[in-house]
Amino acid sequence: MELFFDNRQNSITIDEELLKTMEKAMVYCLAKEGLSNELEISISFVNNLEIKELNRIYRNKDKETDVLSFPQYDNIQNAKNITCLGDIVLSLEKAEEQAKEYDHSFQREVVYLTVHSMLHLMGYDHDDDLNTGRMRQKEEEIMVDLGILR
């Protein structure tokens, strides 16, 4: 897998262990869906101000969010010769806030958001109750399989 990390914030340090755990989770997500890990994915780390602006521009929602996913393909099942899966934009500031709110580690929150975003890149959504249930179940399965518990 070819990962491109772009750290566009300067308030939270990202260590190598976290990056390796994120990569492991991403490879596992691809394998779980039967996709090759010979794909490009970019991940940008931003602050709340930048993700709020991106959320306003791309989703017409003028509020902070934790992660945004920009899939390369609308329907990955029908895509041929996939080389790039898409882009992930993750607010480390929001992840830190949510880790405190949910009383678990920052690493767990970042990996969960990575899994969540990977599922979006692979076609999952939470646009209705049925799809939300499917996506949440898949997220939990993957986190348990990775041994990253609450």
Coordinates of N, CA and C in Angstrom, one line a residue:
M1 N 0.8 -1.2 0.0 CA 0.0 0.0 0.0 C 0.9 1.2 0.0
E2 N 0.5 2.2 -0.8 CA 1.2 3.4 -0.8 C 0.4 4.5 -0.1
L3 N 0.9 4.9 1.1 CA 0.3 5.9 1.9 C 1.0 7.2 1.8
F4 N 0.2 8.3 1.7 CA 0.8 9.6 1.7 C 0.2 10.3 2.9
F5 N 1.1 10.6 3.9 CA 0.6 11.4 5.1 C 1.0 12.8 4.9
D6 N 0.1 13.7 5.2 CA 0.3 15.1 5.1 C -0.2 15.7 6.5
N7 N 0.8 16.1 7.3 CA 0.4 16.7 8.6 C 0.3 18.2 8.4
R8 N -0.9 18.7 8.4 CA -1.2 20.1 8.2 C -1.6 20.8 9.5
Q9 N -1.3 20.2 10.6 CA -1.6 20.9 11.9 C -0.3 20.8 12.7
N10 N -0.2 21.6 13.8 CA 1.0 21.6 14.6 C 0.8 21.5 16.1
S11 N -0.4 21.1 16.5 CA -0.6 21.1 17.9 C -0.6 19.7 18.5
I12 N -0.7 18.7 17.7 CA -0.7 17.3 18.2 C 0.4 16.5 17.5
T13 N 1.3 15.9 18.3 CA 2.3 15.1 17.7 C 1.8 13.7 17.3
I14 N 2.3 13.3 16.1 CA 1.9 11.9 15.6 C 3.2 11.1 15.7
D15 N 3.1 10.0 16.4 CA 4.3 9.2 16.5 C 4.3 8.0 15.5
E16 N 5.4 7.4 15.2 CA 5.5 6.3 14.3 C 4.6 5.1 14.6
E17 N 4.5 4.8 15.9 CA 3.7 3.7 16.3 C 2.2 3.9 15.9
L18 N 1.7 5.1 16.0 CA 0.4 5.4 15.6 C 0.2 5.2 14.1
L19 N 1.2 5.8 13.3 CA 1.1 5.6 11.9 C 1.2 4.2 11.5
K20 N 2.0 3.4 12.1 CA 2.0 1.9 11.8 C 0.7 1.2 12.1
T21 N 0.1 1.6 13.3 CA -1.1 1.0 13.6 C -2.2 1.4 12.7
M22 N -2.2 2.6 12.2 CA -3.2 3.1 11.2 C -3.0 2.3 9.9
E23 N -1.8 2.1 9.5 CA -1.5 1.3 8.3 C -2.0 -0.1 8.4
K24 N -1.7 -0.7 9.5 CA -2.1 -2.1 9.8 C -3.7 -2.2 9.7
A25 N -4.4 -1.2 10.2 CA -5.8 -1.2 10.2 C -6.3 -1.0 8.8
M26 N -5.6 -0.2 8.0 CA -6.1 0.0 6.6 C -5.8 -1.2 5.7
V27 N -4.7 -1.9 5.9 CA -4.5 -3.1 5.2 C -5.5 -4.2 5.5
Y28 N -5.8 -4.2 6.8 CA -6.8 -5.2 7.3 C -8.2 -4.9 6.7
C29 N -8.6 -3.6 6.7 CA -9.9 -3.3 6.1 C -9.9 -3.7 4.6
L30 N -8.9 -3.5 3.9 CA -8.9 -3.9 2.4 C -9.0 -5.4 2.3
A31 N -8.2 -6.1 3.1 CA -8.3 -7.6 3.1 C -9.7 -8.1 3.4
K32 N -10.3 -7.5 4.4 CA -11.6 -7.9 4.9 C -12.7 -7.7 3.7
E33 N -12.4 -6.8 2.9 CA -13.3 -6.5 1.7 C -12.9 -7.2 0.4
G34 N -11.8 -7.9 0.5 CA -11.3 -8.6 -0.7 C -10.6 -7.7 -1.7
L35 N -10.1 -6.6 -1.2 CA -9.4 -5.7 -2.1 C -7.9 -5.8 -1.9
S36 N -7.2 -5.5 -3.0 CA -5.7 -5.5 -3.0 C -5.2 -4.4 -2.1
N37 N -4.0 -4.7 -1.5 CA -3.4 -3.6 -0.7 C -2.4 -2.8 -1.6
E38 N -2.5 -3.0 -2.9 CA -1.6 -2.3 -3.8 C -2.3 -1.0 -4.2
L39 N -2.8 -0.2 -3.3 CA -3.5 1.0 -3.6 C -2.9 2.2 -3.0
E40 N -3.2 3.4 -3.5 CA -2.7 4.6 -2.9 C -3.9 5.2 -2.1
I41 N -3.5 5.7 -0.9 CA -4.4 6.4 -0.1 C -3.7 7.6 0.5
S42 N -4.3 8.7 0.6 CA -3.7 9.9 1.2 C -4.5 10.2 2.5
I43 N -3.7 10.5 3.5 CA -4.3 10.9 4.8 C -3.7 12.3 5.2
S44 N -4.6 13.2 5.4 CA -4.2 14.6 5.9 C -4.6 14.7 7.3
F45 N -3.7 15.2 8.1 CA -4.0 15.5 9.5 C -4.2 17.0 9.6
V46 N -5.4 17.4 10.1 CA -5.7 18.8 10.2 C -6.2 19.2 11.6
N47 N -6.5 20.5 11.8 CA -7.1 20.9 13.0 C -8.6 21.1 12.8
N48 N -9.3 21.5 13.9 CA -10.8 21.7 13.8 C -11.2 22.8 12.8
L49 N -10.4 23.9 12.8 CA -10.7 25.0 11.9 C -10.7 24.6 10.4
E50 N -9.7 23.8 10.0 CA -9.6 23.4 8.6 C -10.6 22.4 8.3
I51 N -10.9 21.4 9.2 CA -11.9 20.4 8.8 C -13.3 21.0 8.8
K52 N -13.5 22.1 9.6 CA -14.8 22.8 9.6 C -15.0 23.4 8.2
E53 N -13.9 24.1 7.7 CA -14.0 24.7 6.4 C -14.2 23.7 5.3
L54 N -13.5 22.6 5.3 CA -13.7 21.5 4.3 C -15.1 20.9 4.4
N55 N -15.6 20.8 5.6 CA -17.0 20.2 5.8 C -18.0 21.2 5.2
R56 N -17.8 22.5 5.4 CA -18.7 23.5 4.8 C -18.6 23.5 3.3
I57 N -17.4 23.4 2.7 CA -17.2 23.4 1.3 C -17.8 22.2 0.6
Y58 N -17.5 21.0 1.1 CA -17.8 19.7 0.4 C -19.1 19.1 0.9
R59 N -19.6 19.4 2.1 CA -20.8 18.8 2.6 C -21.9 19.8 2.9
N60 N -21.6 21.1 2.8 CA -22.5 22.2 3.1 C -22.9 22.1 4.5
K61 N -22.0 21.7 5.4 CA -22.3 21.7 6.9 C -21.2 22.5 7.5
D62 N -21.7 23.6 8.1 CA -20.8 24.6 8.7 C -20.5 24.3 10.2
K63 N -19.9 23.1 10.4 CA -19.5 22.7 11.7 C -18.3 21.7 11.6
E64 N -17.6 21.6 12.8 CA -16.5 20.7 12.8 C -17.0 19.3 12.7
T65 N -16.1 18.4 12.2 CA -16.4 17.0 12.2 C -15.1 16.3 12.5
D66 N -15.1 15.0 12.7 CA -13.9 14.3 13.1 C -13.1 13.8 11.8
V67 N -13.8 13.3 10.8 CA -13.0 12.8 9.7 C -13.9 13.0 8.4
L68 N -13.3 13.3 7.3 CA -13.9 13.3 6.0 C -13.3 12.3 5.1
S69 N -14.1 11.7 4.2 CA -13.6 10.7 3.3 C -14.0 11.2 1.9
F70 N -13.0 11.1 1.0 CA -13.2 11.4 -0.4 C -12.8 10.2 -1.3
P71 N -13.8 9.3 -1.5 CA -13.6 8.1 -2.4 C -13.2 8.5 -3.8
Q72 N -12.3 7.8 -4.4 CA -12.0 7.9 -5.8 C -13.1 7.4 -6.7
Y73 N -13.9 6.4 -6.2 CA -14.9 5.8 -7.0 C -16.2 5.8 -6.3
D74 N -17.3 6.1 -7.1 CA -18.6 6.0 -6.5 C -19.0 4.6 -6.2
N75 N -18.7 3.7 -7.1 CA -19.0 2.3 -6.9 C -17.8 1.4 -7.1
I76 N -17.1 1.2 -6.0 CA -15.8 0.4 -6.1 C -16.0 -1.0 -6.6
Q77 N -17.1 -1.6 -6.4 CA -17.3 -3.0 -6.9 C -17.3 -3.0 -8.4
N78 N -17.6 -1.9 -9.1 CA -17.6 -1.9 -10.6 C -16.4 -1.3 -11.2
A79 N -15.5 -0.8 -10.3 CA -14.3 -0.1 -10.8 C -13.3 -1.1 -11.3
K80 N -12.6 -0.7 -12.3 CA -11.6 -1.6 -12.9 C -10.2 -0.9 -12.7
N81 N -9.2 -1.8 -12.6 CA -7.8 -1.3 -12.5 C -7.6 -0.2 -11.4
I82 N -8.1 -0.4 -10.2 CA -8.1 0.6 -9.2 C -6.6 0.8 -8.7
T83 N -6.2 2.0 -8.7 CA -4.9 2.4 -8.2 C -4.9 3.3 -7.0
C84 N -5.9 4.1 -6.9 CA -6.1 5.1 -5.8 C -7.4 4.9 -5.2
L85 N -7.5 4.6 -3.9 CA -8.8 4.4 -3.2 C -9.4 5.7 -2.9
G86 N -8.6 6.7 -2.5 CA -9.2 8.0 -2.1 C -8.4 8.8 -1.1
D87 N -9.0 9.8 -0.5 CA -8.4 10.6 0.5 C -9.1 10.7 1.8
I88 N -8.4 10.8 2.9 CA -8.9 10.9 4.2 C -8.4 12.1 4.8
V89 N -9.3 12.9 5.4 CA -8.9 14.1 6.2 C -9.4 13.9 7.6
L90 N -8.4 13.9 8.5 CA -8.7 13.6 9.9 C -8.3 14.7 10.8
S91 N -9.2 15.2 11.6 CA -8.9 16.2 12.6 C -8.4 15.6 13.9
L92 N -7.1 15.8 14.1 CA -6.5 15.2 15.3 C -7.0 15.9 16.6
E93 N -7.3 17.2 16.4 CA -7.9 18.0 17.5 C -9.2 17.4 17.9
K94 N -10.1 17.1 17.0 CA -11.4 16.5 17.3 C -11.2 15.1 17.8
A95 N -10.3 14.3 17.3 CA -10.0 12.9 17.8 C -9.6 13.0 19.2
E96 N -8.8 13.9 19.6 CA -8.3 14.1 21.0 C -9.5 14.4 21.9
E97 N -10.4 15.3 21.4 CA -11.6 15.7 22.2 C -12.5 14.4 22.4
Q98 N -12.7 13.7 21.3 CA -13.6 12.5 21.4 C -13.0 11.4 22.2
A99 N -11.7 11.2 22.2 CA -11.1 10.2 23.0 C -11.4 10.5 24.5
K100 N -11.3 11.8 24.9 CA -11.6 12.2 26.3 C -13.1 12.0 26.6
E101 N -13.9 12.4 25.6 CA -15.4 12.3 25.8 C -15.8 10.8 26.0
Y102 N -15.2 9.9 25.2 CA -15.6 8.5 25.2 C -14.7 7.7 26.1
D103 N -13.8 8.3 26.8 CA -13.0 7.7 27.8 C -12.2 6.5 27.3
H104 N -11.5 6.7 26.2 CA -10.6 5.8 25.7 C -9.3 6.5 25.1
S105 N -8.4 5.8 24.6 CA -7.1 6.4 24.2 C -7.2 7.2 22.9
F106 N -6.3 8.1 22.8 CA -6.2 8.9 21.5 C -5.9 7.9 20.4
Q107 N -5.0 7.0 20.6 CA -4.7 6.0 19.5 C -5.9 5.2 19.1
R108 N -6.7 4.8 20.0 CA -8.0 4.0 19.7 C -8.9 4.9 18.9
E109 N -9.0 6.1 19.2 CA -9.9 7.0 18.5 C -9.4 7.3 17.1
V110 N -8.2 7.5 16.9 CA -7.6 7.7 15.6 C -7.7 6.5 14.7
V111 N -7.5 5.3 15.3 CA -7.6 4.1 14.5 C -9.1 3.8 14.1
Y112 N -10.0 4.1 15.1 CA -11.4 3.9 14.8 C -11.8 4.9 13.6
L113 N -11.4 6.1 13.7 CA -11.7 7.1 12.6 C -11.1 6.6 11.3
T114 N -9.9 6.0 11.3 CA -9.3 5.5 10.1 C -10.1 4.4 9.5
V115 N -10.6 3.4 10.4 CA -11.4 2.3 9.9 C -12.7 2.9 9.4
H116 N -13.3 3.8 10.1 CA -14.6 4.4 9.6 C -14.4 5.0 8.2
S117 N -13.3 5.8 8.1 CA -13.1 6.4 6.8 C -12.8 5.4 5.7
M118 N -12.0 4.4 6.0 CA -11.7 3.3 5.0 C -13.0 2.7 4.5
L119 N -13.9 2.4 5.4 CA -15.2 1.9 5.0 C -15.9 2.8 4.1
H120 N -15.9 4.1 4.3 CA -16.5 5.1 3.4 C -15.8 5.0 2.0
L121 N -14.5 4.9 2.0 CA -13.8 4.8 0.7 C -14.1 3.6 0.0
M122 N -14.6 2.5 0.7 CA -14.9 1.2 0.1 C -16.4 1.1 -0.2
G123 N -17.2 2.2 0.0 CA -18.6 2.2 -0.4 C -19.6 2.1 0.7
Y124 N -19.2 2.0 2.0 CA -20.1 2.0 3.1 C -20.6 3.4 3.4
D125 N -21.8 3.5 4.0 CA -22.3 4.8 4.3 C -23.2 4.6 5.5
H126 N -23.5 5.8 6.2 CA -24.5 5.8 7.3 C -25.6 6.8 7.0
D127 N -26.2 6.6 5.8 CA -27.2 7.5 5.3 C -28.6 7.1 5.7
D128 N -28.8 5.9 6.2 CA -30.1 5.5 6.7 C -29.8 4.5 7.8
D129 N -30.9 4.0 8.5 CA -30.7 3.1 9.6 C -30.1 1.8 9.3
L130 N -30.5 1.2 8.1 CA -30.0 -0.1 7.7 C -28.5 0.0 7.4
N131 N -28.1 1.0 6.6 CA -26.7 1.2 6.3 C -25.8 1.6 7.5
T132 N -26.4 2.4 8.4 CA -25.7 2.7 9.6 C -25.4 1.5 10.4
G133 N -26.4 0.6 10.6 CA -26.2 -0.6 11.3 C -25.1 -1.5 10.7
R134 N -25.1 -1.6 9.4 CA -24.1 -2.4 8.6 C -22.7 -1.9 8.9
M135 N -22.6 -0.5 8.8 CA -21.3 0.1 8.9 C -20.8 0.0 10.3
R136 N -21.7 0.2 11.3 CA -21.2 0.1 12.7 C -20.8 -1.3 13.1
Q137 N -21.5 -2.3 12.6 CA -21.2 -3.7 12.8 C -19.8 -4.0 12.2
K138 N -19.6 -3.5 11.0 CA -18.3 -3.8 10.3 C -17.2 -3.1 11.1
E139 N -17.4 -1.8 11.5 CA -16.4 -1.1 12.3 C -16.0 -1.9 13.6
E140 N -17.0 -2.3 14.3 CA -16.7 -3.0 15.6 C -16.0 -4.4 15.3
E141 N -16.4 -5.1 14.3 CA -15.8 -6.3 13.9 C -14.3 -6.1 13.6
I142 N -14.0 -5.1 12.9 CA -12.6 -4.8 12.5 C -11.8 -4.4 13.7
M143 N -12.4 -3.5 14.6 CA -11.7 -3.1 15.8 C -11.4 -4.3 16.7
V144 N -12.3 -5.2 16.9 CA -12.1 -6.4 17.7 C -11.1 -7.3 17.1
D145 N -11.2 -7.5 15.8 CA -10.2 -8.3 15.1 C -8.8 -7.8 15.2
L146 N -8.7 -6.4 15.3 CA -7.4 -5.8 15.4 C -6.9 -5.8 16.9
G147 N -7.8 -6.1 17.8 CA -7.5 -6.1 19.2 C -7.5 -4.7 19.8
I148 N -8.2 -3.8 19.2 CA -8.2 -2.4 19.7 C -9.6 -2.2 20.3
L149 N -9.7 -2.4 21.6 CA -11.0 -2.4 22.3 C -11.1 -1.1 23.1
R150 N -12.4 -0.8 23.5 CA -12.7 0.4 24.3 C -12.0 0.3 25.6

